[in-house]
Structure formats: structure tokens, C-alpha cells
mmCIF file of C-alpha atoms in Angstrom:
data_model
loop_
_atom_site.group_PDB
_atom_site.id
_atom_site.type_symbol
_atom_site.label_atom_id
_atom_site.label_comp_id
_atom_site.label_asym_id
_atom_site.label_seq_id
_atom_site.Cartn_x
_atom_site.Cartn_y
_atom_site.Cartn_z
ATOM 1 C CA MET Y 6 -20.582 -25.207 16.290
ATOM 2 C CA THR Y 7 -21.870 -23.280 19.270
ATOM 3 C CA GLY Y 8 -24.476 -25.166 21.281
ATOM 4 C CA VAL Y 9 -27.852 -24.128 19.871
ATOM 5 C CA GLN Y 10 -30.477 -23.100 22.427
ATOM 6 C CA THR Y 11 -34.069 -24.177 21.743
ATOM 7 C CA CYS Y 12 -36.186 -23.578 24.871
ATOM 8 C CA ALA Y 13 -39.133 -21.234 24.292
ATOM 9 C CA LEU Y 14 -38.748 -17.743 25.750
ATOM 10 C CA PRO Y 15 -40.867 -14.586 25.328
ATOM 11 C CA ILE Y 16 -39.714 -12.496 22.394
ATOM 12 C CA SER Y 17 -39.650 -9.420 24.647
ATOM 13 C CA TRP Y 18 -37.094 -11.128 26.888
ATOM 14 C CA LEU Y 19 -34.955 -12.125 23.911
ATOM 15 C CA VAL Y 20 -34.976 -8.566 22.552
ATOM 16 C CA SER Y 21 -34.018 -7.181 25.949
ATOM 17 C CA ALA Y 22 -31.179 -9.672 26.231
ATOM 18 C CA ALA Y 23 -29.986 -8.924 22.695
ATOM 19 C CA VAL Y 24 -29.661 -5.187 23.345
ATOM 20 C CA GLY Y 25 -28.957 -5.287 27.081
ATOM 21 C CA PRO Y 26 -25.667 -4.778 28.914
ATOM 22 C CA SER Y 27 -24.833 -8.461 29.421
ATOM 23 C CA SER Y 28 -22.642 -9.884 26.661
ATOM 24 C CA GLU Y 29 -23.159 -13.354 28.138
ATOM 25 C CA LEU Y 30 -26.919 -13.132 27.685
ATOM 26 C CA ALA Y 31 -26.509 -11.640 24.215
ATOM 27 C CA ALA Y 32 -24.223 -14.518 23.209
ATOM 28 C CA ALA Y 33 -26.820 -16.970 24.524
ATOM 29 C CA VAL Y 34 -29.466 -15.349 22.321
ATOM 30 C CA ALA Y 35 -27.060 -15.452 19.362
ATOM 31 C CA SER Y 36 -26.804 -19.221 19.844
ATOM 32 C CA ARG Y 37 -30.532 -19.888 19.555
ATOM 33 C CA ALA Y 38 -31.955 -21.971 16.719
ATOM 34 C CA ASP Y 39 -35.015 -19.672 16.520
ATOM 35 C CA LEU Y 40 -32.952 -16.536 15.920
ATOM 36 C CA ASP Y 41 -34.800 -14.229 13.518
ATOM 37 C CA ALA Y 42 -33.682 -11.316 11.340
ATOM 38 C CA ASP Y 43 -34.659 -8.652 13.884
ATOM 39 C CA LEU Y 44 -32.670 -10.276 16.657
ATOM 40 C CA LEU Y 45 -29.762 -10.804 14.264
ATOM 41 C CA SER Y 46 -29.770 -7.096 13.399
ATOM 42 C CA ALA Y 47 -29.599 -6.192 17.073
ATOM 43 C CA LEU Y 48 -26.820 -8.669 17.810
ATOM 44 C CA ILE Y 49 -24.522 -8.228 14.825
ATOM 45 C CA THR Y 50 -23.669 -4.632 15.711
ATOM 46 C CA ARG Y 51 -22.567 -5.508 19.229
ATOM 47 C CA PRO Y 52 -18.807 -5.139 19.712
ATOM 48 C CA GLU Y 53 -18.228 -8.136 21.976
ATOM 49 C CA PRO Y 54 -16.238 -10.905 20.242
ATOM 50 C CA GLU Y 55 -18.139 -13.658 22.056
ATOM 51 C CA VAL Y 56 -21.400 -12.458 20.496
ATOM 52 C CA ALA Y 57 -19.928 -12.414 16.984
ATOM 53 C CA ARG Y 58 -18.446 -15.878 17.518
ATOM 54 C CA ALA Y 59 -21.786 -17.212 18.753
ATOM 55 C CA LEU Y 60 -23.535 -15.860 15.659
ATOM 56 C CA ALA Y 61 -20.916 -17.314 13.310
ATOM 57 C CA GLY Y 62 -21.064 -20.672 15.056
ATOM 58 C CA ASN Y 63 -24.853 -20.870 14.939
ATOM 59 C CA LEU Y 64 -25.553 -22.583 11.626
ATOM 60 C CA MET Y 65 -29.274 -21.900 12.081
ATOM 61 C CA ALA Y 66 -28.748 -18.123 12.244
ATOM 62 C CA PRO Y 67 -30.230 -16.298 9.209
ATOM 63 C CA ILE Y 68 -26.915 -14.723 8.195
ATOM 64 C CA ASP Y 69 -27.174 -13.334 4.666
ATOM 65 C CA ALA Y 70 -24.287 -12.173 2.467
ATOM 66 C CA ALA Y 71 -24.237 -8.658 3.932
ATOM 67 C CA ALA Y 72 -24.250 -9.929 7.511
ATOM 68 C CA PHE Y 73 -21.558 -12.469 6.638
ATOM 69 C CA GLN Y 74 -19.293 -9.726 5.302
ATOM 70 C CA MET Y 75 -19.909 -7.620 8.421
ATOM 71 C CA LEU Y 76 -18.591 -10.513 10.489
ATOM 72 C CA VAL Y 77 -15.718 -11.105 8.077
ATOM 73 C CA SER Y 78 -14.614 -7.484 8.533
ATOM 74 C CA ARG Y 79 -14.131 -8.215 12.231
ATOM 75 C CA ALA Y 80 -12.310 -11.515 11.821
ATOM 76 C CA ALA Y 81 -8.828 -10.368 10.776
ATOM 77 C CA SER Y 82 -7.644 -10.294 14.392
ATOM 78 C CA ASP Y 83 -10.072 -12.887 15.768
ATOM 79 C CA LYS Y 84 -8.964 -16.412 14.866
ATOM 80 C CA PRO Y 85 -11.955 -18.252 16.468
ATOM 81 C CA LEU Y 86 -14.367 -15.991 14.567
ATOM 82 C CA ALA Y 87 -12.476 -16.501 11.305
ATOM 83 C CA GLN Y 88 -12.512 -20.271 11.742
ATOM 84 C CA ALA Y 89 -16.242 -20.286 12.517
ATOM 85 C CA LEU Y 90 -16.975 -18.186 9.432
ATOM 86 C CA CYS Y 91 -14.899 -20.483 7.210
ATOM 87 C CA ALA Y 92 -16.799 -23.465 8.594
ATOM 88 C CA ARG Y 93 -20.180 -21.978 7.689
ATOM 89 C CA ALA Y 94 -19.236 -20.244 4.413
ATOM 90 C CA MET Y 95 -21.234 -21.086 1.313
ATOM 91 C CA ASP Y 96 -19.607 -21.439 -2.102
ATOM 92 C CA ASP Y 97 -20.640 -17.922 -3.129
ATOM 93 C CA ASP Y 98 -19.390 -16.229 0.063
ATOM 94 C CA ASP Y 99 -16.199 -14.217 -0.336
ATOM 95 C CA VAL Y 100 -13.737 -15.696 2.160
ATOM 96 C CA THR Y 101 -10.644 -14.016 0.717
ATOM 97 C CA PRO Y 102 -10.033 -12.007 3.924
ATOM 98 C CA LEU Y 103 -10.151 -15.317 5.826
ATOM 99 C CA PHE Y 104 -7.491 -16.945 3.630
ATOM 100 C CA LEU Y 105 -5.170 -17.762 6.541
ATOM 101 C CA HIS Y 106 -7.933 -19.811 8.175
ATOM 102 C CA ALA Y 107 -9.681 -21.103 5.055
ATOM 103 C CA THR Y 108 -9.951 -24.758 4.119
ATOM 104 C CA HIS Y 109 -7.820 -26.143 1.291
ATOM 105 C CA LYS Y 110 -10.876 -26.150 -0.982
ATOM 106 C CA GLN Y 111 -11.641 -22.516 -0.180
ATOM 107 C CA ARG Y 112 -8.024 -21.486 -0.800
ATOM 108 C CA MET Y 113 -7.970 -23.249 -4.140
ATOM 109 C CA ALA Y 114 -11.172 -21.443 -5.154
ATOM 110 C CA ILE Y 115 -9.646 -18.063 -4.235
ATOM 111 C CA LEU Y 116 -6.481 -18.847 -6.186
ATOM 112 C CA LEU Y 117 -8.491 -20.108 -9.177
ATOM 113 C CA ASP Y 118 -10.440 -16.841 -9.255
ATOM 114 C CA ALA Y 119 -7.140 -14.936 -9.100
ATOM 115 C CA ARG Y 120 -5.757 -16.908 -12.034
ATOM 116 C CA ARG Y 121 -8.930 -16.359 -14.055
ATOM 117 C CA ALA Y 122 -8.691 -12.632 -13.375
ATOM 118 C CA ASN Y 123 -5.329 -12.624 -15.158
ATOM 119 C CA LEU Y 124 -6.341 -14.591 -18.261
ATOM 120 C CA GLY Y 125 -5.563 -12.601 -21.386
ATOM 121 C CA ARG Y 126 -3.990 -9.792 -19.386
ATOM 122 C CA THR Y 127 -0.451 -8.694 -18.743
ATOM 123 C CA ARG Y 128 1.097 -9.082 -15.316
ATOM 124 C CA GLY Y 129 0.857 -5.325 -14.832
ATOM 125 C CA PRO Y 130 3.573 -2.680 -14.685
ATOM 126 C CA ALA Y 131 7.163 -3.766 -14.279
ATOM 127 C CA PRO Y 132 8.589 -3.407 -10.777
ATOM 128 C CA ASP Y 133 10.616 -0.314 -10.006
ATOM 129 C CA GLN Y 134 14.182 -0.431 -8.744
ATOM 130 C CA ILE Y 135 13.124 -0.416 -5.095
ATOM 131 C CA ALA Y 136 10.829 -3.409 -5.657
ATOM 132 C CA ILE Y 137 13.554 -5.260 -7.550
ATOM 133 C CA ALA Y 138 16.104 -4.649 -4.811
ATOM 134 C CA THR Y 139 13.612 -5.653 -2.120
ATOM 135 C CA ALA Y 140 12.912 -8.936 -3.898
ATOM 136 C CA GLU Y 141 16.652 -9.518 -4.132
ATOM 137 C CA GLU Y 142 17.139 -8.961 -0.406
ATOM 138 C CA ILE Y 143 14.245 -11.295 0.443
ATOM 139 C CA GLU Y 144 15.911 -14.093 -1.503
ATOM 140 C CA SER Y 145 19.331 -13.278 -0.083
ATOM 141 C CA ALA Y 146 18.052 -13.518 3.501
ATOM 142 C CA ALA Y 147 16.475 -16.886 2.729
ATOM 143 C CA LEU Y 148 19.578 -18.256 1.024
ATOM 144 C CA ASN Y 149 21.615 -17.240 4.078
ATOM 145 C CA HIS Y 150 19.086 -18.856 6.433
ATOM 146 C CA ASP Y 151 18.594 -15.521 8.200
ATOM 147 C CA GLY Y 152 15.017 -15.991 9.344
ATOM 148 C CA LEU Y 153 14.799 -12.807 11.381
ATOM 149 C CA LEU Y 154 15.995 -10.665 8.480
ATOM 150 C CA PHE Y 155 13.702 -12.519 6.075
ATOM 151 C CA GLN Y 156 10.714 -11.757 8.312
ATOM 152 C CA ALA Y 157 11.776 -8.150 8.882
ATOM 153 C CA ILE Y 158 12.165 -7.356 5.172
ATOM 154 C CA ILE Y 159 8.769 -8.838 4.302
ATOM 155 C CA ALA Y 160 7.167 -7.060 7.270
ATOM 156 C CA ARG Y 161 8.542 -3.687 6.255
ATOM 157 C CA ALA Y 162 7.742 -4.188 2.569
ATOM 158 C CA LEU Y 163 4.114 -5.064 3.380
ATOM 159 C CA GLY Y 164 3.817 -2.416 6.087
ATOM 160 C CA VAL Y 165 2.997 -4.876 8.869
ATOM 161 C CA SER Y 166 4.524 -5.959 12.163
ATOM 162 C CA VAL Y 167 7.086 -8.761 12.241
ATOM 163 C CA PRO Y 168 4.644 -11.102 14.086
ATOM 164 C CA THR Y 169 2.064 -10.500 11.359
ATOM 165 C CA ALA Y 170 4.630 -11.197 8.657
ATOM 166 C CA ARG Y 171 5.651 -14.352 10.503
ATOM 167 C CA GLU Y 172 2.028 -15.504 10.497
ATOM 168 C CA LEU Y 173 1.920 -15.148 6.706
ATOM 169 C CA ILE Y 174 5.296 -16.830 6.251
ATOM 170 C CA THR Y 175 4.583 -19.814 8.503
ATOM 171 C CA ASN Y 176 0.919 -20.323 7.652
ATOM 172 C CA GLU Y 177 0.196 -23.969 6.912
ATOM 173 C CA GLY Y 178 0.300 -24.965 3.267
ATOM 174 C CA GLY Y 179 2.661 -22.222 2.082
ATOM 175 C CA GLU Y 180 0.075 -20.469 -0.123
ATOM 176 C CA ALA Y 181 0.124 -17.300 1.991
ATOM 177 C CA LEU Y 182 3.912 -17.115 1.678
ATOM 178 C CA ALA Y 183 3.610 -17.656 -2.081
ATOM 179 C CA LEU Y 184 1.139 -14.784 -2.373
ATOM 180 C CA ALA Y 185 3.332 -12.501 -0.261
ATOM 181 C CA LEU Y 186 6.380 -13.277 -2.418
ATOM 182 C CA CYS Y 187 4.355 -12.723 -5.585
ATOM 183 C CA ALA Y 188 3.036 -9.408 -4.251
ATOM 184 C CA LEU Y 189 6.622 -8.298 -3.612
ATOM 185 C CA TYR Y 190 7.801 -9.175 -7.154
ATOM 186 C CA VAL Y 191 9.950 -12.145 -6.153
ATOM 187 C CA SER Y 192 10.550 -14.156 -9.322
ATOM 188 C CA PRO Y 193 9.189 -17.713 -9.646
ATOM 189 C CA ASP Y 194 12.731 -19.132 -9.750
ATOM 190 C CA ALA Y 195 13.730 -17.282 -6.586
ATOM 191 C CA ALA Y 196 10.454 -18.238 -4.915
ATOM 192 C CA SER Y 197 11.121 -21.903 -5.687
ATOM 193 C CA ARG Y 198 14.460 -21.698 -3.886
ATOM 194 C CA ILE Y 199 12.832 -19.909 -0.960
ATOM 195 C CA PHE Y 200 10.170 -22.624 -0.599
ATOM 196 C CA MET Y 201 12.852 -25.309 -0.448
ATOM 197 C CA ILE Y 202 14.595 -23.415 2.365
ATOM 198 C CA CYS Y 203 11.801 -21.766 4.318
ATOM 199 C CA CYS Y 204 8.969 -24.265 4.222
ATOM 200 C CA PRO Y 205 8.682 -27.274 6.550
ATOM 201 C CA PRO Y 206 9.996 -30.628 5.260
ATOM 202 C CA GLN Y 207 6.591 -31.913 4.118
ATOM 203 C CA ILE Y 208 6.613 -29.068 1.579
ATOM 204 C CA ALA Y 209 10.310 -28.344 1.042
ATOM 205 C CA HIS Y 210 11.091 -32.009 0.339
ATOM 206 C CA ASP Y 211 8.079 -32.533 -1.938
ATOM 207 C CA ALA Y 212 8.883 -31.420 -5.469
ATOM 208 C CA GLY Y 213 5.216 -31.461 -6.441
ATOM 209 C CA ARG Y 214 4.196 -29.105 -3.642
ATOM 210 C CA VAL Y 215 7.098 -26.763 -4.342
ATOM 211 C CA ARG Y 216 6.045 -26.654 -8.010
ATOM 212 C CA ALA Y 217 2.431 -25.921 -6.997
ATOM 213 C CA LEU Y 218 3.517 -23.000 -4.821
ATOM 214 C CA THR Y 219 5.850 -21.740 -7.533
ATOM 215 C CA ARG Y 220 2.945 -21.753 -10.006
ATOM 216 C CA ILE Y 221 1.077 -19.356 -7.705
ATOM 217 C CA VAL Y 222 3.964 -16.885 -8.023
ATOM 218 C CA ASP Y 223 4.198 -17.481 -11.770
ATOM 219 C CA GLU Y 224 0.508 -17.384 -12.715
ATOM 220 C CA ILE Y 225 -0.933 -14.645 -10.480
ATOM 221 C CA ALA Y 226 -0.182 -10.998 -11.185
ATOM 222 C CA PRO Y 227 1.616 -9.174 -8.355
ATOM 223 C CA ALA Y 228 -1.190 -6.636 -8.063
ATOM 224 C CA THR Y 229 -3.755 -9.429 -7.675
ATOM 225 C CA ALA Y 230 -1.589 -11.178 -5.095
ATOM 226 C CA ARG Y 231 -1.175 -7.876 -3.262
ATOM 227 C CA ALA Y 232 -4.948 -7.428 -3.152
ATOM 228 C CA ILE Y 233 -5.382 -10.893 -1.609
ATOM 229 C CA VAL Y 234 -2.650 -10.214 0.947
ATOM 230 C CA GLU Y 235 -4.216 -6.858 1.826
ATOM 231 C CA ALA Y 236 -7.559 -8.608 2.295
ATOM 232 C CA MET Y 237 -5.893 -11.140 4.628
ATOM 233 C CA LEU Y 238 -4.552 -8.218 6.634
ATOM 234 C CA GLY Y 239 -7.991 -6.614 6.860
ATOM 235 C CA ARG Y 240 -6.947 -3.594 4.824
ATOM 236 C CA PRO Y 241 -8.380 -2.009 1.669
ATOM 237 C CA ALA Y 242 -6.681 -3.393 -1.421
ATOM 238 C CA ARG Y 243 -5.181 -0.012 -2.276
ATOM 239 C CA ALA Y 244 -4.065 0.930 1.211
ATOM 240 C CA LYS Y 245 -0.833 2.862 1.318
ATOM 241 C CA THR Y 246 2.007 1.085 3.087
ATOM 242 C CA PRO Y 247 5.494 2.343 3.914
ATOM 243 C CA ARG Y 248 7.989 1.617 1.177
ATOM 244 C CA TYR Y 249 10.832 -0.617 2.278
ATOM 245 C CA VAL Y 250 14.135 0.892 1.221
ATOM 246 C CA PRO Y 251 16.580 -1.989 0.802
ATOM 247 C CA ALA Y 252 20.237 -1.834 1.679
ATOM 248 C CA THR Y 253 21.199 -3.282 -1.705
ATOM 249 C CA ASP Y 254 23.249 -0.821 -3.751
ATOM 250 C CA SER Y 255 21.536 0.892 -6.661
ATOM 251 C CA THR Y 256 23.907 -0.652 -9.194
ATOM 252 C CA ALA Y 257 22.863 -4.224 -8.388
ATOM 253 C CA ARG Y 258 21.604 -6.155 -11.381
ATOM 254 C CA PRO Y 259 17.776 -6.320 -11.575
ATOM 255 C CA THR Y 260 17.369 -10.028 -10.834
ATOM 256 C CA PRO Y 261 16.859 -11.320 -7.293
ATOM 257 C CA SER Y 262 19.459 -14.067 -7.482
ATOM 258 C CA ARG Y 263 22.636 -12.612 -5.991
ATOM 259 C CA PRO Y 264 23.812 -14.018 -2.646
ATOM 260 C CA ALA Y 265 24.199 -11.513 0.155
ATOM 261 C CA ASP Y 266 27.531 -9.795 0.608
ATOM 262 C CA ALA Y 267 29.423 -11.619 3.339
ATOM 263 C CA SER Y 268 30.219 -8.270 4.989
ATOM 264 C CA ARG Y 269 26.505 -7.694 5.630
ATOM 265 C CA LYS Y 270 25.964 -11.040 7.287
ATOM 266 C CA THR Y 271 25.196 -10.527 10.973
ATOM 267 C CA ALA Y 272 24.896 -14.078 12.223
ATOM 268 C CA GLU Y 273 25.744 -17.615 11.282
ATOM 269 C CA PRO Y 274 23.031 -19.457 9.327
ATOM 270 C CA ARG Y 275 20.600 -21.252 11.591
ATOM 271 C CA LYS Y 276 19.858 -24.724 10.239
ATOM 272 C CA GLN Y 277 17.575 -26.896 12.329
ATOM 273 C CA GLY Y 278 17.666 -30.304 10.759
ATOM 274 C CA GLY Y 279 15.928 -29.084 7.620
ATOM 275 C CA LEU Y 280 13.015 -27.688 9.622
ATOM 276 C CA LEU Y 281 11.485 -24.302 8.985
ATOM 277 C CA PHE Y 282 14.020 -21.807 10.237
ATOM 278 C CA MET Y 283 11.338 -19.164 10.808
ATOM 279 C CA ARG Y 284 9.051 -21.395 12.804
ATOM 280 C CA ARG Y 285 7.076 -20.020 15.733
ATOM 281 C CA ALA Y 286 8.669 -19.800 19.157
#
């Protein structure tokens, strides 16, 4: 938590500092234990990340649900802010956009809500041929230990950069990868194989954890998973993203279980002692 300031200062000085040109002074005001709603209103609209982080880290700040969501909307590309918001979040705060930085308990609550949303409902419309072929190519890249291709296909299918896709794929715990695979119509069986190849040993070699991740793919509807992934990316749930057009031929059978054609293989599989082959540089 940010160090909370407590020395008495004239309210006029605090207001001037909150709206003045110095982000350092504004951040100092944001860290005060006696922060009131008026000062919060002046500070929360400031664009400087250090001010937002100071507010989020000040557990005495009177941040209501609306103010919390304003800060959440800025946290997609600000890891320290996201972590501070997760640390202060109450049980009724929506931390779905902060999933990549959320605690295990918070992630489980998000996933439980997603499962409840699907009770008594179908999994939604069946995937089209492009989605089926994309899912097939995702599994094929994993089975061939082609980490760069695996990342590139997921990036293009989600409409994000490769580094952003890598962050989802390598995020600790594997839940973000499970949601991304679910959103892209990868089958539970294929996802299970992917987890055993792509996840670090503490997951890949633990049958219980692989089953838990596979249940995410099996029990959450793709549209619901897509909405969670879009929230992680800081985008509206129905945002349009470029469609990935896979190289798989149109006559391929509609199950993502066929190994890649050897003629399309561009590099030898990279196996690193069972470690995650897409790990960060």
C-alpha cells in the first residue's frame, strides 16, 4: 500500500495540489488518509498513472464502485495499478478486467459466475468452418511444439499483438490460456493435450490441475469465455476483431485433432526439458 500521509494541511492547499500542474504533489494528496470525496473527484480524472496508482494503493481513500470501475478501465496496460486494485477489491467489485492480475480466490469467483451464467443454457451457436479450422491449427501448433506459431495464431484470432497473446498464454495458473482456448472453440480434449504441452511442469505434470483447466473449457460457453478475454484486454465484449483465416484446407474434418502436415512444418520442435516452450524471453 502507498504510504499514507496524515499531517494536517489547509484544505485550500490540498485542492490546489490536486488540480495543479505537479503530478508529484497530486500523487501525494492521493496518498492521504484524510482524502475526501471532493478531492477524490478532482484526482481520479487526472491522466498521470502515478496519481491513479496512489489512489488505488490508499486503502483509506473513499473509492466507491463507480470510482473503482473508472480506475479499472485504466488498468489494462498498467500492471502496478491493476495489482493495487486487486489488492483493495471488495467481494462485490467486478475485477473481471483485472483477471490476469487477480488473486486465485478472485479468479475462482469470476469463473464460478461464468459457470452459473451457463446453467440451463446451451453453449451457444456452433462454430463456423473458420473457427473449427482455427481451433485445429492451434492444437496442431502445440502438438508440434511450435511456440511462435501457436502464439501467432491465437494473437490473430483474438485480434491482438503477439506479446499480448503471449501474456495470456503464459499467465500464471493457466486459467487465462484456458479461457482463450475456450473462446476460440478449442475442444476440451484438445485443450487437455495443449495444457500438457504448453503449461509449465507444475501444471503439465499435475493431472488434477490439467483436469481443472480442462473443466474451464468444458463448462464455460465460448461466448462467455470470449467476453472475459475481451474484458482482460480492456475491450468491449462485442468488439469486432479481425478474423483469422487458417491455412488448413476447407475439406479438413471438423475436429481439431489432426497433426500438422509435415510439409507445413517450418522448424524442428523446440523441447526444453519439459518446460513451457512459449515462456518469456
